[in-house]
mmCIF file of C-alpha atoms in Angstrom:
data_model
loop_
_atom_site.group_PDB
_atom_site.id
_atom_site.type_symbol
_atom_site.label_atom_id
_atom_site.label_comp_id
_atom_site.label_asym_id
_atom_site.label_seq_id
_atom_site.Cartn_x
_atom_site.Cartn_y
_atom_site.Cartn_z
ATOM 1 C CA MET A 28 -98.668 -90.207 11.274
ATOM 2 C CA GLY A 29 -95.973 -87.608 11.720
ATOM 3 C CA ASP A 30 -95.158 -88.763 15.245
ATOM 4 C CA ILE A 31 -94.632 -92.345 14.117
ATOM 5 C CA GLU A 32 -92.289 -91.252 11.336
ATOM 6 C CA GLN A 33 -90.423 -89.043 13.754
ATOM 7 C CA LEU A 34 -90.110 -91.924 16.228
ATOM 8 C CA GLN A 35 -88.963 -94.246 13.452
ATOM 9 C CA SER A 36 -86.380 -91.665 12.400
ATOM 10 C CA GLN A 37 -85.155 -91.331 15.980
ATOM 11 C CA LEU A 38 -85.048 -95.117 16.319
ATOM 12 C CA GLN A 39 -82.989 -95.346 13.125
ATOM 13 C CA LEU A 40 -80.573 -92.693 14.448
ATOM 14 C CA LEU A 41 -80.263 -94.560 17.738
ATOM 15 C CA ARG A 42 -79.510 -97.789 15.893
ATOM 16 C CA GLU A 43 -76.834 -96.102 13.787
ATOM 17 C CA ASN A 44 -75.300 -94.501 16.872
ATOM 18 C CA SER A 45 -75.298 -97.799 18.748
ATOM 19 C CA GLU A 46 -73.618 -99.529 15.790
ATOM 20 C CA LEU A 47 -70.980 -96.804 15.726
ATOM 21 C CA LEU A 48 -70.447 -97.182 19.467
ATOM 22 C CA MET A 49 -70.150 -100.950 19.194
ATOM 23 C CA SER A 50 -67.648 -100.559 16.370
ATOM 24 C CA TYR A 51 -65.671 -98.074 18.457
ATOM 25 C CA TYR A 52 -65.634 -100.404 21.484
ATOM 26 C CA ASP A 53 -64.641 -103.361 19.328
ATOM 27 C CA THR A 54 -61.718 -101.314 18.030
ATOM 28 C CA GLN A 55 -60.746 -100.341 21.579
ATOM 29 C CA VAL A 56 -60.899 -103.963 22.702
ATOM 30 C CA GLU A 57 -58.652 -105.035 19.830
ATOM 31 C CA LEU A 58 -56.266 -102.198 20.663
ATOM 32 C CA TYR A 59 -56.078 -103.323 24.304
ATOM 33 C CA LYS A 60 -55.566 -106.914 23.266
ATOM 34 C CA THR A 61 -52.694 -105.830 21.006
ATOM 35 C CA LYS A 62 -51.135 -103.739 23.775
ATOM 36 C CA ILE A 63 -51.428 -106.590 26.257
ATOM 37 C CA GLU A 64 -49.893 -109.034 23.788
ATOM 38 C CA MET A 65 -47.008 -106.635 23.125
ATOM 39 C CA THR A 66 -46.450 -106.170 26.859
ATOM 40 C CA ARG A 67 -46.624 -109.921 27.410
ATOM 41 C CA ASN A 68 -44.041 -110.468 24.662
ATOM 42 C CA ASN A 69 -41.771 -107.773 26.098
ATOM 43 C CA LEU A 70 -41.994 -109.283 29.575
ATOM 44 C CA GLN A 71 -41.306 -112.758 28.214
ATOM 45 C CA LEU A 72 -38.228 -111.394 26.429
ATOM 46 C CA GLU A 73 -37.073 -109.717 29.640
ATOM 47 C CA VAL A 74 -37.572 -112.933 31.601
ATOM 48 C CA GLU A 75 -35.541 -114.858 29.046
ATOM 49 C CA THR A 76 -32.830 -112.172 29.075
ATOM 50 C CA HIS A 77 -32.621 -112.269 32.870
ATOM 51 C CA TYR A 78 -32.488 -116.051 32.794
ATOM 52 C CA GLN A 79 -29.586 -115.878 30.321
ATOM 53 C CA LYS A 80 -27.822 -113.305 32.523
ATOM 54 C CA LYS A 81 -28.298 -115.611 35.493
ATOM 55 C CA GLN A 82 -26.800 -118.513 33.545
ATOM 56 C CA ASP A 83 -23.849 -116.296 32.548
ATOM 57 C CA CYS A 84 -23.337 -115.322 36.194
ATOM 58 C CA PHE A 85 -23.300 -118.980 37.239
ATOM 59 C CA SER A 86 -20.791 -119.727 34.495
ATOM 60 C CA LYS A 87 -18.542 -116.851 35.611
ATOM 61 C CA LEU A 88 -18.948 -117.961 39.206
ATOM 62 C CA ASN A 89 -17.749 -121.460 38.327
ATOM 63 C CA GLU A 90 -14.770 -120.051 36.416
ATOM 64 C CA LEU A 91 -13.820 -117.833 39.359
ATOM 65 C CA GLN A 92 -14.151 -120.764 41.747
ATOM 66 C CA LYS A 93 -11.805 -122.816 39.561
ATOM 67 C CA GLU A 94 -9.310 -119.945 39.458
ATOM 68 C CA ALA A 95 -9.508 -119.606 43.247
ATOM 69 C CA ASP A 96 -8.886 -123.351 43.645
ATOM 70 C CA VAL A 97 -5.838 -123.167 41.368
ATOM 71 C CA LEU A 98 -4.490 -120.203 43.323
ATOM 72 C CA GLN A 99 -5.038 -121.989 46.620
ATOM 73 C CA LYS A 100 -3.052 -124.940 45.323
ATOM 74 C CA LYS A 101 -0.272 -122.594 44.201
ATOM 75 C CA VAL A 102 -0.225 -120.922 47.609
ATOM 76 C CA ALA A 103 -0.077 -124.290 49.368
ATOM 77 C CA ALA A 104 2.757 -125.414 47.089
ATOM 78 C CA GLN A 105 4.651 -122.171 47.685
ATOM 79 C CA GLN A 106 4.162 -122.468 51.427
ATOM 80 C CA ASP A 107 5.377 -126.072 51.392
ATOM 81 C CA TYR A 108 8.382 -125.061 49.346
ATOM 82 C CA GLN A 109 9.094 -122.127 51.677
ATOM 83 C CA LYS A 110 8.857 -124.398 54.704
ATOM 84 C CA SER A 111 11.270 -126.890 53.182
ATOM 85 C CA LEU A 112 13.680 -124.071 52.395
ATOM 86 C CA LEU A 113 13.429 -122.707 55.912
ATOM 87 C CA ASP A 114 14.104 -126.170 57.345
ATOM 88 C CA GLY A 115 17.268 -126.671 55.326
ATOM 89 C CA GLU A 116 18.329 -123.069 54.772
ATOM 90 C CA ARG A 117 21.886 -122.163 55.759
ATOM 91 C CA ASN A 118 23.107 -119.597 53.297
ATOM 92 C CA GLY A 119 22.183 -116.069 52.127
ATOM 93 C CA SER A 120 21.079 -117.037 48.628
ATOM 94 C CA LEU A 121 18.313 -119.182 50.085
ATOM 95 C CA LYS A 122 17.135 -116.206 52.172
ATOM 96 C CA LYS A 123 16.802 -114.123 49.021
ATOM 97 C CA GLU A 124 14.824 -116.909 47.392
ATOM 98 C CA ILE A 125 12.627 -117.182 50.483
ATOM 99 C CA ASN A 126 11.960 -113.436 50.428
ATOM 100 C CA ALA A 127 11.061 -113.639 46.755
ATOM 101 C CA LEU A 128 8.742 -116.543 47.510
ATOM 102 C CA LYS A 129 7.138 -114.586 50.355
ATOM 103 C CA LYS A 130 6.444 -111.761 47.921
ATOM 104 C CA ASP A 131 4.974 -114.287 45.483
ATOM 105 C CA ILE A 132 2.777 -115.639 48.268
ATOM 106 C CA GLN A 133 1.643 -112.124 49.160
ATOM 107 C CA MET A 134 0.780 -111.484 45.512
ATOM 108 C CA LEU A 135 -1.121 -114.766 45.373
ATOM 109 C CA ASP A 136 -2.969 -113.827 48.566
ATOM 110 C CA ILE A 137 -3.933 -110.504 46.982
ATOM 111 C CA GLU A 138 -5.109 -112.291 43.840
ATOM 112 C CA LYS A 139 -7.098 -114.676 46.010
ATOM 113 C CA GLU A 140 -8.780 -111.746 47.782
ATOM 114 C CA VAL A 141 -9.620 -110.127 44.451
ATOM 115 C CA LEU A 142 -11.093 -113.377 43.139
ATOM 116 C CA THR A 143 -13.038 -113.862 46.359
ATOM 117 C CA LYS A 144 -14.521 -110.369 46.003
ATOM 118 C CA LYS A 145 -15.368 -111.048 42.357
ATOM 119 C CA HIS A 146 -17.000 -114.275 43.495
ATOM 120 C CA GLN A 147 -19.111 -112.355 46.020
ATOM 121 C CA VAL A 148 -20.126 -109.790 43.366
ATOM 122 C CA VAL A 149 -21.239 -112.580 41.044
ATOM 123 C CA LEU A 150 -23.277 -114.126 43.873
ATOM 124 C CA LEU A 151 -24.939 -110.754 44.529
ATOM 125 C CA ARG A 152 -25.753 -110.371 40.826
ATOM 126 C CA THR A 153 -27.226 -113.858 40.781
ATOM 127 C CA ASP A 154 -29.448 -113.032 43.774
ATOM 128 C CA SER A 155 -30.469 -109.764 42.090
ATOM 129 C CA SER A 156 -31.397 -111.620 38.892
ATOM 130 C CA LYS A 157 -33.532 -114.033 40.917
ATOM 131 C CA LYS A 158 -35.373 -111.131 42.529
ATOM 132 C CA GLU A 159 -35.892 -109.427 39.155
ATOM 133 C CA ASN A 160 -37.262 -112.675 37.731
ATOM 134 C CA GLU A 161 -39.735 -112.901 40.643
ATOM 135 C CA ILE A 162 -40.872 -109.310 40.033
ATOM 136 C CA LEU A 163 -41.297 -109.961 36.311
ATOM 137 C CA LYS A 164 -43.292 -113.112 37.016
ATOM 138 C CA LYS A 165 -45.602 -111.122 39.312
ATOM 139 C CA GLN A 166 -46.033 -108.438 36.626
ATOM 140 C CA LEU A 167 -46.799 -111.095 34.037
ATOM 141 C CA GLY A 168 -49.423 -112.595 36.348
ATOM 142 C CA GLY A 169 -51.015 -109.174 36.786
ATOM 143 C CA LEU A 170 -51.102 -108.658 33.035
ATOM 144 C CA ARG A 171 -52.695 -112.042 32.580
ATOM 145 C CA GLN A 172 -55.384 -111.031 35.062
ATOM 146 C CA GLU A 173 -55.900 -107.761 33.173
ATOM 147 C CA LEU A 174 -56.183 -109.700 29.916
ATOM 148 C CA SER A 175 -58.782 -111.966 31.499
ATOM 149 C CA VAL A 176 -60.783 -108.935 32.652
ATOM 150 C CA VAL A 177 -60.602 -107.334 29.188
ATOM 151 C CA GLU A 178 -61.591 -110.600 27.504
ATOM 152 C CA ASN A 179 -64.569 -110.921 29.880
ATOM 153 C CA GLN A 180 -65.583 -107.347 29.079
ATOM 154 C CA CYS A 181 -65.294 -108.142 25.365
ATOM 155 C CA ARG A 182 -67.542 -111.154 25.774
ATOM 156 C CA LYS A 183 -70.070 -109.079 27.705
ATOM 157 C CA LEU A 184 -70.054 -106.346 25.029
ATOM 158 C CA GLN A 185 -70.483 -108.931 22.295
ATOM 159 C CA GLU A 186 -73.356 -110.547 24.189
ATOM 160 C CA GLN A 187 -74.950 -107.127 24.698
ATOM 161 C CA ARG A 188 -74.524 -106.386 21.007
ATOM 162 C CA LYS A 189 -76.115 -109.720 20.069
ATOM 163 C CA ARG A 190 -79.002 -109.066 22.454
ATOM 164 C CA GLY A 191 -79.358 -105.556 21.022
ATOM 165 C CA ARG A 192 -79.533 -106.924 17.485
ATOM 166 C CA GLN A 193 -82.022 -109.594 18.529
ATOM 167 C CA ASP A 194 -84.151 -106.916 20.181
ATOM 168 C CA GLN A 195 -84.039 -104.861 16.978
ATOM 169 C CA THR A 196 -85.096 -107.803 14.800
ATOM 170 C CA ASP A 197 -87.694 -109.090 17.295
ATOM 171 C CA PRO A 198 -91.133 -107.804 16.090
ATOM 172 C CA SER A 199 -92.628 -108.012 19.587
ATOM 173 C CA ASN A 200 -90.520 -104.967 20.669
#
């Protein structure tokens, strides 16, 4: 009789240990789910932030393009005016005005170059944002795959736990 009691005692200890292990794994699964959800939320926020930055870059790009167009029109008007002055110029005061206009044109050309460079920088930032968005989408896909794996493992553990409980309650075992 002593062996049966000892075996029953060992069986009871094994059951308690298995319940503790299942509880521990359930807690770990919930912890991983929480971490994955937090990471997913952080990535979603980053994607939205990058999208907003991209929209801001496009807006700035449009503004710079408008400024460049205005400056081009000013340059064309100044050049037309300078040409008309050169055609009809006969006195020294017109030469001074022409020189002043040439300086204005040079300044406008410099401004145009600066705006063109700003335009190029904005285009580069836009391309960079697109690449970052692609990377974030890939990371999000990987996390979704990890979540799927963890969820499958959870289901397997729960099925094993159910089978373990059924085995414990089944009198044929």
